[in-house]
């Protein structure tokens, strides 16, 4: 899922359609919750099926980082890994 805070959603929609992004994209009308705010573009979040942020990367994401994060998420969903409480998010 992509979230765009673009002031002109039509321009962002054209860009995303031109790039053929396979995921849905949204334009929040009431801003973002504090958990998703970041001064960096882009910012990437992996959110568990329970709505918890389990990975956050501010700035450019290298695909290997995302594969690592989603691998951790898969292990979490299988119950083979536990998250240690962190106050970093």
PDB file of N, CA, C and O in Angstrom, residues 24 28 32 42 62 66 73:
ATOM      1  N   UNK A  24      -2.220  -0.938  -3.910  1.00  0.00           N
ATOM      2  CA  UNK A  24      -3.174   0.182  -3.844  1.00  0.00           C
ATOM      3  C   UNK A  24      -2.498   1.424  -3.267  1.00  0.00           C
ATOM      4  O   UNK A  24      -1.512   1.326  -2.543  1.00  0.00           O
ATOM      5  N   UNK A  28      -4.544  10.154   2.370  1.00  0.00           N
ATOM      6  CA  UNK A  28      -5.215  10.437   3.643  1.00  0.00           C
ATOM      7  C   UNK A  28      -5.756  11.868   3.665  1.00  0.00           C
ATOM      8  O   UNK A  28      -5.056  12.811   3.305  1.00  0.00           O
ATOM      9  N   UNK A  32      -1.584  11.946   8.672  1.00  0.00           N
ATOM     10  CA  UNK A  32      -1.128  10.642   9.141  1.00  0.00           C
ATOM     11  C   UNK A  32      -1.023  10.626  10.655  1.00  0.00           C
ATOM     12  O   UNK A  32      -0.733  11.640  11.273  1.00  0.00           O
ATOM     13  N   UNK A  42      11.585   8.559   0.404  1.00  0.00           N
ATOM     14  CA  UNK A  42      10.425   7.808   0.896  1.00  0.00           C
ATOM     15  C   UNK A  42      10.685   7.252   2.291  1.00  0.00           C
ATOM     16  O   UNK A  42      11.814   7.259   2.774  1.00  0.00           O
ATOM     17  N   UNK A  62      16.896  -0.198   0.218  1.00  0.00           N
ATOM     18  CA  UNK A  62      17.553  -1.172  -0.649  1.00  0.00           C
ATOM     19  C   UNK A  62      16.709  -2.438  -0.571  1.00  0.00           C
ATOM     20  O   UNK A  62      16.310  -2.863   0.512  1.00  0.00           O
ATOM     21  N   UNK A  66      14.287  -4.751   2.556  1.00  0.00           N
ATOM     22  CA  UNK A  66      12.872  -5.113   2.595  1.00  0.00           C
ATOM     23  C   UNK A  66      12.711  -6.625   2.636  1.00  0.00           C
ATOM     24  O   UNK A  66      11.878  -7.150   3.365  1.00  0.00           O
ATOM     25  N   UNK A  73       9.081 -10.860   9.221  1.00  0.00           N
ATOM     26  CA  UNK A  73       7.630 -10.843   9.397  1.00  0.00           C
ATOM     27  C   UNK A  73       7.050 -12.231   9.173  1.00  0.00           C
ATOM     28  O   UNK A  73       6.183 -12.680   9.917  1.00  0.00           O
TER      29      UNK A  73
END
